[in-house]
């Protein structure tokens, strides 16, 4: 082979080598771009992995880079990132402590991004950042199931409100009980053993017998000049003020038949209550007794009363004042009224007391009617007097008052005060018209009564039967 031929073959050989080198250089970057990256973080005990998944809607390749934990700084920047200037990546071979390794792997079917750091002892949830935190499993009330709001805050506020209300009412009740106790101890308590265990209220009614006697001292001496059954009925929502005429001919337990007021003379308030219950079938277990002085003081404490009096009534008032002035050691002529001033007049305590004692105008029916008129005015003015003249009311009335009501029973009645203001006051008397006749028995002028008719009337009034 000639020299020219050998030179030509060498040139062809060199050209082929150059072509192959160029082709290798051209194809090497493309092969590298197709290979995924894989970095691992090496820790002393556990390896941390960060999976990077791109959500592109297509099947894509992902890079998973793993570093050792000590290669991350406190700001969270990984080595070689823009936030860590001065650090560079090194190859897997000959790496030193603190360096990272890099490898490539392909994950062709991953479509979402999931970045997580597994911690020792904590179960991996598998949730990606940005996903909603799972709600706690709570019991769903029927109201919540229907789309309504929970009632727990409302119930909690309601419970607190009720608790505060109960505490306030308890404090008010305690204060009222103390006040009732201060007033109660100014009265005279007379226990009646046979009546103590009997209830204050029966069949929806509280029956209290008001006794006005002509005693000059606190006691049961003298006669029962006035007997009024004060009945508070929750059934009919009325307060009945029923006068019991003193001349009713009744059966007195343990004694012969006699006038009703004789029962008080024989056995005081206890026997009088037993007599009323036996003859009229109305339970009466409590009483309040006032004497002349107490009644007059009560009228003065409420500021007196305005009533219409005739000339004859004024003359009788002046006549009864003579006895009252003598009993109370007042000069004669004190509080006398002008007979010419008939019509609407103002009566003070002694004058109103004298007016209530008149019995020779209109017989005993007229007298009890006058008593009810005065008592009705007192009851109307009593709430205002409690607020404006409490001291005089308690000091003038209570020391001259005797009762078998206990302090607790008085407290119970005070709690009913607001309700009683809404009740109607109904004056009445027994016997009813057409149910009696006048008679003379053992030289006594008495009233013979149809008890069956009057029992039926009383039960219908008080109990709504």
Short mmCIF file of C-alpha atoms in Angstrom, two decimals:
data_model
loop_
_atom_site.label_atom_id
_atom_site.label_comp_id
_atom_site.label_asym_id
_atom_site.label_seq_id
_atom_site.Cartn_x
_atom_site.Cartn_y
_atom_site.Cartn_z
CA UNK A 1 0.00 0.00 0.00
CA UNK A 2 1.40 3.37 -0.89
CA UNK A 3 2.13 6.31 1.38
CA UNK A 4 -0.70 8.30 -0.01
CA UNK A 5 -3.09 5.52 0.80
CA UNK A 6 -1.88 5.27 4.45
CA UNK A 7 -2.21 9.01 4.93
CA UNK A 8 -5.70 8.91 3.56
CA UNK A 9 -6.70 6.12 6.01
CA UNK A 10 -5.28 8.02 8.99
CA UNK A 11 -7.25 11.11 8.06
CA UNK A 12 -10.42 9.06 7.80
CA UNK A 13 -9.73 7.40 11.13
CA UNK A 14 -9.10 10.70 12.87
CA UNK A 15 -12.21 12.20 11.33
CA UNK A 16 -14.27 9.29 12.58
CA UNK A 17 -12.87 9.69 16.12
CA UNK A 18 -13.61 13.43 16.08
CA UNK A 19 -17.18 12.75 14.90
CA UNK A 20 -17.72 10.21 17.68
CA UNK A 21 -16.38 12.61 20.33
CA UNK A 22 -18.72 15.37 19.14
CA UNK A 23 -21.68 13.02 19.16
CA UNK A 24 -20.88 11.88 22.69
CA UNK A 25 -20.62 15.47 23.91
CA UNK A 26 -23.93 16.36 22.24
CA UNK A 27 -25.83 13.44 23.71
CA UNK A 28 -24.43 13.46 27.26
CA UNK A 29 -26.47 16.47 28.71
CA UNK A 30 -29.76 15.04 27.40
CA UNK A 31 -29.20 11.77 29.17
CA UNK A 32 -28.38 13.53 32.37
CA UNK A 33 -31.60 15.68 32.23
CA UNK A 34 -33.70 12.54 31.99
CA UNK A 35 -32.31 11.10 35.19
CA UNK A 36 -34.08 12.14 38.48
CA UNK A 37 -32.14 13.34 41.48
CA UNK A 38 -32.09 11.67 44.89
CA UNK A 39 -30.57 13.26 47.97
CA UNK A 40 -30.40 11.58 51.35
CA UNK A 41 -30.06 13.14 54.82
CA UNK A 42 -27.99 11.04 57.05
CA UNK A 43 -28.73 11.26 60.78
CA UNK A 44 -27.03 9.41 63.58
CA UNK A 45 -30.08 7.20 64.28
CA UNK A 46 -32.87 7.92 61.77
CA UNK A 47 -33.00 9.12 58.24
CA UNK A 48 -35.29 12.03 57.26
CA UNK A 49 -36.85 12.01 53.84
CA UNK A 50 -38.50 14.82 51.94
CA UNK A 51 -40.68 13.73 49.04
CA UNK A 52 -41.22 16.37 46.42
CA UNK A 53 -44.15 15.66 44.15
CA UNK A 54 -45.25 18.12 41.47
CA UNK A 55 -48.98 18.41 40.65
CA UNK A 56 -48.99 19.16 36.95
CA UNK A 57 -51.94 17.09 35.82
CA UNK A 58 -49.59 14.84 33.87
CA UNK A 59 -47.25 12.07 34.75
CA UNK A 60 -43.99 13.78 35.69
CA UNK A 61 -40.64 13.07 37.20
CA UNK A 62 -39.75 14.25 40.68
CA UNK A 63 -36.56 14.99 42.50
CA UNK A 64 -36.08 13.59 45.96
CA UNK A 65 -33.13 15.12 47.76
CA UNK A 66 -32.09 13.95 51.20
CA UNK A 67 -29.62 15.65 53.52
CA UNK A 68 -28.26 14.88 56.91
CA UNK A 69 -30.04 16.80 59.65
CA UNK A 70 -26.92 18.66 60.76
CA UNK A 71 -26.58 20.07 57.21
CA UNK A 72 -29.65 22.27 57.73
CA UNK A 73 -29.27 25.59 59.52
CA UNK A 74 -31.73 27.14 62.00
CA UNK A 75 -33.46 29.16 59.26
CA UNK A 76 -34.47 25.97 57.43
CA UNK A 77 -32.18 26.53 54.39
CA UNK A 78 -30.65 23.40 52.97
CA UNK A 79 -26.95 23.27 51.95
CA UNK A 80 -26.11 24.84 48.66
CA UNK A 81 -29.39 26.78 48.51
CA UNK A 82 -29.46 30.50 47.74
CA UNK A 83 -29.85 31.23 51.43
CA UNK A 84 -26.62 29.34 52.22
CA UNK A 85 -23.86 30.98 50.23
CA UNK A 86 -20.50 29.45 50.55
CA UNK A 87 -21.75 25.84 50.68
CA UNK A 88 -21.49 23.70 47.59
CA UNK A 89 -22.54 20.24 46.67
CA UNK A 90 -20.00 17.51 46.44
CA UNK A 91 -20.04 14.13 44.81
CA UNK A 92 -20.82 10.96 46.62
CA UNK A 93 -17.25 9.81 46.52
CA UNK A 94 -14.93 11.00 49.19
CA UNK A 95 -17.54 13.04 51.02
CA UNK A 96 -16.69 14.35 54.44
CA UNK A 97 -18.95 14.59 57.54
CA UNK A 98 -21.45 17.36 56.93
CA UNK A 99 -21.51 16.81 53.19
CA UNK A 100 -24.45 15.42 51.28
CA UNK A 101 -24.95 12.65 48.82
CA UNK A 102 -26.85 12.94 45.62
CA UNK A 103 -28.47 10.25 43.55
CA UNK A 104 -31.11 10.08 40.92
CA UNK A 105 -34.28 7.98 40.75
CA UNK A 106 -37.40 8.08 38.68
CA UNK A 107 -40.96 8.29 40.06
CA UNK A 108 -43.06 8.30 36.92
CA UNK A 109 -46.61 8.09 38.36
CA UNK A 110 -46.50 10.74 41.13
CA UNK A 111 -48.93 13.65 40.61
CA UNK A 112 -49.07 15.55 43.97
CA UNK A 113 -46.59 17.39 46.16
CA UNK A 114 -46.04 15.89 49.58
CA UNK A 115 -43.43 17.36 51.89
CA UNK A 116 -43.15 15.81 55.33
CA UNK A 117 -40.59 15.32 58.04
CA UNK A 118 -40.93 12.21 60.07
CA UNK A 119 -40.27 12.63 63.76
CA UNK A 120 -39.33 9.81 66.09
CA UNK A 121 -42.32 8.51 68.09
CA UNK A 122 -44.93 10.41 66.10
CA UNK A 123 -47.26 8.66 63.69
CA UNK A 124 -47.21 10.04 60.17
CA UNK A 125 -50.59 11.39 59.13
CA UNK A 126 -49.92 11.31 55.45
CA UNK A 127 -51.49 14.76 54.97
CA UNK A 128 -49.78 17.28 52.80
CA UNK A 129 -49.18 20.91 53.81
CA UNK A 130 -52.10 23.13 53.09
CA UNK A 131 -54.65 20.40 53.59
CA UNK A 132 -57.40 21.00 56.12
CA UNK A 133 -56.88 19.79 59.64
CA UNK A 134 -59.22 16.90 60.41
CA UNK A 135 -62.06 17.86 62.73
CA UNK A 136 -62.40 16.16 66.06
CA UNK A 137 -65.08 13.54 66.40
CA UNK A 138 -67.75 15.21 68.50
CA UNK A 139 -71.27 14.16 69.36
CA UNK A 140 -73.74 15.84 67.05
CA UNK A 141 -76.96 17.04 68.62
CA UNK A 142 -80.26 16.82 66.72
CA UNK A 143 -80.25 20.59 66.42
CA UNK A 144 -76.74 20.58 64.87
CA UNK A 145 -77.72 17.77 62.52
CA UNK A 146 -80.47 20.02 61.18
CA UNK A 147 -78.04 22.86 60.61
CA UNK A 148 -78.81 24.81 63.80
CA UNK A 149 -76.38 26.23 66.33
CA UNK A 150 -75.44 24.46 69.52
CA UNK A 151 -77.50 25.38 72.58
CA UNK A 152 -74.71 24.69 75.05
CA UNK A 153 -73.67 28.38 75.48
CA UNK A 154 -77.32 29.38 76.03
CA UNK A 155 -77.87 26.60 78.58
CA UNK A 156 -74.69 27.58 80.39
CA UNK A 157 -75.77 31.24 80.59
CA UNK A 158 -79.23 30.19 81.73
CA UNK A 159 -77.77 28.07 84.53
CA UNK A 160 -75.61 30.97 85.71
CA UNK A 161 -78.59 33.33 85.62
CA UNK A 162 -80.74 30.93 87.61
CA UNK A 163 -77.99 30.42 90.17
CA UNK A 164 -77.56 34.18 90.67
CA UNK A 165 -81.33 34.63 90.91
CA UNK A 166 -81.61 31.92 93.56
CA UNK A 167 -78.81 33.48 95.59
CA UNK A 168 -80.37 36.95 95.41
CA UNK A 169 -83.77 35.61 96.42
CA UNK A 170 -82.20 33.69 99.28
CA UNK A 171 -80.50 36.83 100.56
CA UNK A 172 -83.70 38.85 100.24
CA UNK A 173 -85.64 36.11 101.99
CA UNK A 174 -83.13 36.01 104.83
CA UNK A 175 -83.31 39.79 105.22
CA UNK A 176 -87.11 39.71 105.23
CA UNK A 177 -87.11 36.93 107.81
CA UNK A 178 -84.86 39.01 110.08
CA UNK A 179 -87.14 42.03 109.66
CA UNK A 180 -90.23 39.96 110.46
CA UNK A 181 -88.43 38.65 113.53
CA UNK A 182 -87.74 42.18 114.79
CA UNK A 183 -91.40 43.08 114.41
CA UNK A 184 -92.68 39.77 115.71
CA UNK A 185 -90.87 40.04 119.04
CA UNK A 186 -92.77 43.23 119.82
CA UNK A 187 -96.04 41.28 119.84
CA UNK A 188 -97.35 39.03 122.57
CA UNK A 189 -97.23 35.36 121.62
CA UNK A 190 -99.78 33.10 123.32
CA UNK A 191 -99.32 29.46 122.43
CA UNK A 192 -102.39 27.24 122.19
CA UNK A 193 -101.17 23.62 122.38
CA UNK A 194 -104.31 22.18 120.81
CA UNK A 195 -103.92 24.44 117.76
CA UNK A 196 -100.13 24.50 117.32
CA UNK A 197 -99.86 21.37 115.19
CA UNK A 198 -102.82 22.30 113.01
CA UNK A 199 -101.93 23.83 109.61
CA UNK A 200 -102.15 27.53 108.90
CA UNK A 201 -103.67 26.95 105.48
CA UNK A 202 -106.30 24.36 104.62
CA UNK A 203 -108.05 23.71 101.32
CA UNK A 204 -106.53 26.83 99.78
CA UNK A 205 -107.66 29.25 102.50
CA UNK A 206 -106.02 30.94 105.49
CA UNK A 207 -108.59 31.72 108.21
CA UNK A 208 -107.56 34.11 110.98
CA UNK A 209 -110.02 35.29 113.63
CA UNK A 210 -109.68 38.97 114.54
CA UNK A 211 -110.88 39.59 118.07
CA UNK A 212 -111.48 43.05 119.42
CA UNK A 213 -112.10 42.99 123.16
CA UNK A 214 -112.82 45.71 125.66
CA UNK A 215 -109.82 44.77 127.79
CA UNK A 216 -107.81 47.64 129.26
CA UNK A 217 -104.68 45.47 129.37
CA UNK A 218 -103.08 42.74 127.28
CA UNK A 219 -105.01 39.64 128.20
CA UNK A 220 -108.29 37.85 127.75
CA UNK A 221 -110.23 39.68 130.38
CA UNK A 222 -113.33 41.49 129.20
CA UNK A 223 -115.72 40.69 126.40
CA UNK A 224 -115.19 40.08 122.70
CA UNK A 225 -116.65 43.30 121.39
CA UNK A 226 -115.87 42.43 117.76
CA UNK A 227 -115.32 39.09 115.98
CA UNK A 228 -114.24 39.22 112.34
CA UNK A 229 -113.22 36.15 110.34
CA UNK A 230 -110.43 37.25 107.97
CA UNK A 231 -110.24 34.62 105.23
CA UNK A 232 -107.67 34.73 102.43
CA UNK A 233 -108.77 32.38 99.65
CA UNK A 234 -106.34 31.44 96.90
CA UNK A 235 -109.16 29.61 95.13
CA UNK A 236 -111.32 32.68 94.62
CA UNK A 237 -108.46 35.24 94.86
CA UNK A 238 -110.40 37.27 97.39
CA UNK A 239 -110.00 38.41 100.99
CA UNK A 240 -113.22 37.99 102.94
CA UNK A 241 -113.83 40.07 106.04
CA UNK A 242 -116.84 38.36 107.64
CA UNK A 243 -118.35 39.75 110.83
CA UNK A 244 -119.82 37.21 113.22
CA UNK A 245 -122.64 38.75 115.24
CA UNK A 246 -122.13 38.46 118.96
CA UNK A 247 -125.75 37.52 119.71
CA UNK A 248 -125.81 34.33 117.60
CA UNK A 249 -127.13 31.52 119.79
CA UNK A 250 -124.57 28.74 119.49
CA UNK A 251 -123.45 25.49 121.06
CA UNK A 252 -120.33 26.10 123.15
CA UNK A 253 -118.17 22.95 123.70
CA UNK A 254 -118.19 22.03 127.39
CA UNK A 255 -120.82 24.63 128.23
CA UNK A 256 -124.50 25.25 127.75
CA UNK A 257 -125.79 26.98 124.62
CA UNK A 258 -125.22 30.70 124.80
CA UNK A 259 -124.37 33.79 122.81
CA UNK A 260 -121.28 33.56 120.64
CA UNK A 261 -119.33 36.19 122.57
CA UNK A 262 -119.85 34.21 125.78
CA UNK A 263 -117.41 31.59 124.46
CA UNK A 264 -114.60 34.13 124.74
CA UNK A 265 -115.63 34.91 128.31
CA UNK A 266 -115.64 31.19 129.21
CA UNK A 267 -112.40 30.08 127.55
CA UNK A 268 -110.71 32.90 125.68
CA UNK A 269 -109.60 32.75 122.07
CA UNK A 270 -109.12 28.96 122.07
CA UNK A 271 -112.72 28.20 123.06
CA UNK A 272 -114.06 30.88 120.71
CA UNK A 273 -112.27 29.30 117.72
CA UNK A 274 -113.54 25.84 118.68
CA UNK A 275 -117.09 27.19 118.93
CA UNK A 276 -116.95 28.78 115.47
CA UNK A 277 -115.55 25.61 113.88
CA UNK A 278 -118.15 23.39 115.57
CA UNK A 279 -121.16 25.49 114.56
CA UNK A 280 -120.11 26.68 111.07
CA UNK A 281 -117.77 23.86 109.98
CA UNK A 282 -115.00 26.31 109.07
CA UNK A 283 -111.47 25.53 110.36
CA UNK A 284 -110.10 28.44 112.40
CA UNK A 285 -106.73 27.78 114.06
CA UNK A 286 -105.11 31.23 114.31
CA UNK A 287 -106.23 34.46 115.89
CA UNK A 288 -105.10 38.04 116.46
CA UNK A 289 -106.49 39.92 119.43
CA UNK A 290 -106.38 43.69 119.92
CA UNK A 291 -107.62 45.80 122.80
CA UNK A 292 -109.02 49.32 122.83
CA UNK A 293 -105.66 51.06 122.96
CA UNK A 294 -104.14 48.94 120.19
CA UNK A 295 -107.04 49.62 117.84
CA UNK A 296 -106.88 53.38 118.43
CA UNK A 297 -103.09 53.38 117.90
CA UNK A 298 -103.52 51.45 114.66
CA UNK A 299 -105.91 54.08 113.34
CA UNK A 300 -103.54 56.90 114.28
CA UNK A 301 -100.58 55.10 112.67
CA UNK A 302 -102.34 54.91 109.29
CA UNK A 303 -103.37 58.55 109.56
CA UNK A 304 -107.03 58.05 110.51
CA UNK A 305 -109.93 57.39 108.15
CA UNK A 306 -112.45 59.48 106.22
CA UNK A 307 -116.05 58.33 106.59
CA UNK A 308 -119.52 59.73 106.20
CA UNK A 309 -121.30 60.13 109.55
CA UNK A 310 -124.78 61.27 110.41
CA UNK A 311 -125.57 63.72 113.23
CA UNK A 312 -126.78 60.87 115.46
CA UNK A 313 -123.62 58.88 114.88
CA UNK A 314 -121.47 61.87 115.84
CA UNK A 315 -123.44 62.26 119.09
CA UNK A 316 -122.84 58.58 119.93
CA UNK A 317 -119.14 58.97 119.12
CA UNK A 318 -118.90 61.76 121.71
CA UNK A 319 -120.71 59.55 124.22
CA UNK A 320 -118.28 56.63 123.82
CA UNK A 321 -115.34 59.04 124.03
CA UNK A 322 -116.30 59.77 127.62
CA UNK A 323 -115.56 56.16 128.62
CA UNK A 324 -112.38 55.99 126.53
CA UNK A 325 -111.00 59.25 127.99
CA UNK A 326 -111.67 57.93 131.47
CA UNK A 327 -109.93 54.60 130.79
CA UNK A 328 -106.87 56.27 129.25
CA UNK A 329 -106.67 59.12 131.82
CA UNK A 330 -107.31 61.84 129.27
CA UNK A 331 -109.22 65.04 130.06
CA UNK A 332 -112.93 64.81 129.34
CA UNK A 333 -113.95 66.47 126.10
CA UNK A 334 -110.75 65.35 124.33
CA UNK A 335 -111.42 64.61 120.63
CA UNK A 336 -115.12 65.52 120.89
CA UNK A 337 -116.73 66.24 117.51
CA UNK A 338 -119.14 68.96 116.41
CA UNK A 339 -122.57 67.38 115.74
CA UNK A 340 -123.20 70.03 113.09
CA UNK A 341 -120.23 68.71 111.07
CA UNK A 342 -122.15 65.74 109.72
CA UNK A 343 -121.29 64.26 106.33
CA UNK A 344 -117.78 63.28 105.24
CA UNK A 345 -115.54 63.72 108.27
CA UNK A 346 -112.03 62.68 109.30
CA UNK A 347 -111.75 60.36 112.30
CA UNK A 348 -108.60 59.86 114.35
CA UNK A 349 -107.87 56.73 116.38
CA UNK A 350 -110.07 57.33 119.47
CA UNK A 351 -112.93 58.72 117.34
CA UNK A 352 -112.85 55.73 114.95
CA UNK A 353 -112.82 53.34 117.92
CA UNK A 354 -115.91 55.07 119.41
CA UNK A 355 -117.61 54.88 116.00
CA UNK A 356 -117.03 51.09 115.83
CA UNK A 357 -118.59 50.57 119.26
CA UNK A 358 -121.99 52.11 118.43
CA UNK A 359 -124.63 49.37 118.72
CA UNK A 360 -127.86 51.22 119.36
CA UNK A 361 -128.23 52.47 115.79
CA UNK A 362 -129.27 49.67 113.46
CA UNK A 363 -128.83 46.98 116.15
CA UNK A 364 -125.81 44.68 116.01
CA UNK A 365 -125.94 44.50 112.22
CA UNK A 366 -125.30 48.24 112.02
CA UNK A 367 -122.43 47.99 114.49
CA UNK A 368 -120.63 45.22 112.58
CA UNK A 369 -121.13 47.14 109.34
CA UNK A 370 -119.39 50.17 110.85
CA UNK A 371 -116.54 47.94 112.02
CA UNK A 372 -116.05 46.56 108.52
CA UNK A 373 -116.04 50.06 107.03
CA UNK A 374 -113.24 51.15 109.36
CA UNK A 375 -111.23 47.93 108.86
CA UNK A 376 -111.55 48.18 105.08
CA UNK A 377 -110.06 51.69 105.16
CA UNK A 378 -107.26 50.55 107.46
CA UNK A 379 -106.32 47.67 105.16
CA UNK A 380 -106.20 50.04 102.17
CA UNK A 381 -103.89 52.48 103.98
CA UNK A 382 -101.75 49.92 105.78
CA UNK A 383 -99.15 49.29 103.00
CA UNK A 384 -98.43 53.00 102.73
CA UNK A 385 -98.17 53.35 106.50
CA UNK A 386 -95.63 50.54 106.63
CA UNK A 387 -93.37 52.57 104.33
CA UNK A 388 -93.95 56.05 105.76
CA UNK A 389 -94.79 55.49 109.43
CA UNK A 390 -93.31 52.12 110.28
CA UNK A 391 -91.98 53.08 113.71
CA UNK A 392 -95.25 54.46 115.06
CA UNK A 393 -97.17 51.58 113.54
CA UNK A 394 -95.08 48.92 115.26
CA UNK A 395 -94.57 50.76 118.55
CA UNK A 396 -98.22 51.78 118.94
CA UNK A 397 -99.91 48.58 117.71
CA UNK A 398 -97.74 45.54 118.32
CA UNK A 399 -97.23 45.79 122.10
CA UNK A 400 -101.04 45.76 122.46
CA UNK A 401 -101.51 42.78 120.15
CA UNK A 402 -101.71 39.09 121.13
CA UNK A 403 -101.57 36.15 118.71
CA UNK A 404 -100.80 32.45 118.43
CA UNK A 405 -99.15 32.91 115.02
CA UNK A 406 -95.51 31.81 115.05
CA UNK A 407 -92.66 33.83 113.58
CA UNK A 408 -92.38 31.42 110.65
CA UNK A 409 -96.11 31.75 109.92
CA UNK A 410 -95.83 35.53 109.98
CA UNK A 411 -92.94 35.24 107.54
CA UNK A 412 -95.07 33.09 105.25
CA UNK A 413 -97.84 35.68 105.35
CA UNK A 414 -95.34 38.44 104.54
CA UNK A 415 -94.29 36.54 101.42
CA UNK A 416 -97.92 36.61 100.32
CA UNK A 417 -98.07 40.39 100.71
CA UNK A 418 -97.50 41.24 97.05
CA UNK A 419 -100.09 38.72 95.89
CA UNK A 420 -102.64 39.89 98.45
CA UNK A 421 -102.53 43.41 97.02
CA UNK A 422 -104.14 42.01 93.87
CA UNK A 423 -106.99 40.32 95.76
CA UNK A 424 -110.39 41.94 96.12
CA UNK A 425 -111.58 42.78 99.63
CA UNK A 426 -115.12 41.51 100.23
CA UNK A 427 -116.97 42.59 103.43
CA UNK A 428 -119.77 40.35 104.67
CA UNK A 429 -121.54 39.14 107.79
CA UNK A 430 -123.09 36.05 109.39
CA UNK A 431 -125.94 35.25 109.69
CA UNK A 432 -127.10 36.04 106.18
CA UNK A 433 -130.41 37.84 105.64
CA UNK A 434 -133.37 35.47 105.78
CA UNK A 435 -131.45 32.80 107.70
CA UNK A 436 -132.17 33.93 111.26
CA UNK A 437 -134.85 35.22 113.59
CA UNK A 438 -134.79 37.12 116.86
CA UNK A 439 -135.69 35.23 120.04
CA UNK A 440 -135.52 35.47 123.81
CA UNK A 441 -133.95 32.47 125.56
CA UNK A 442 -133.30 32.44 129.29
CA UNK A 443 -134.08 36.13 129.34
CA UNK A 444 -131.41 36.76 126.69
CA UNK A 445 -132.08 38.48 123.37
CA UNK A 446 -130.47 36.17 120.83
CA UNK A 447 -130.47 35.30 117.14
CA UNK A 448 -131.62 31.81 116.20
CA UNK A 449 -129.72 30.87 113.05
CA UNK A 450 -130.25 28.38 110.26
CA UNK A 451 -126.74 26.86 110.49
CA UNK A 452 -127.10 24.63 107.45
CA UNK A 453 -127.83 27.61 105.21
CA UNK A 454 -125.00 29.68 106.67
CA UNK A 455 -122.48 26.80 106.47
CA UNK A 456 -123.31 26.36 102.80
CA UNK A 457 -122.97 30.09 102.21
CA UNK A 458 -119.56 30.30 103.93
CA UNK A 459 -118.12 27.29 102.07
CA UNK A 460 -119.32 28.71 98.76
CA UNK A 461 -117.70 32.07 99.51
CA UNK A 462 -114.36 30.93 100.89
CA UNK A 463 -113.75 27.70 98.98
CA UNK A 464 -115.81 28.34 95.86
CA UNK A 465 -117.96 25.27 96.49
#
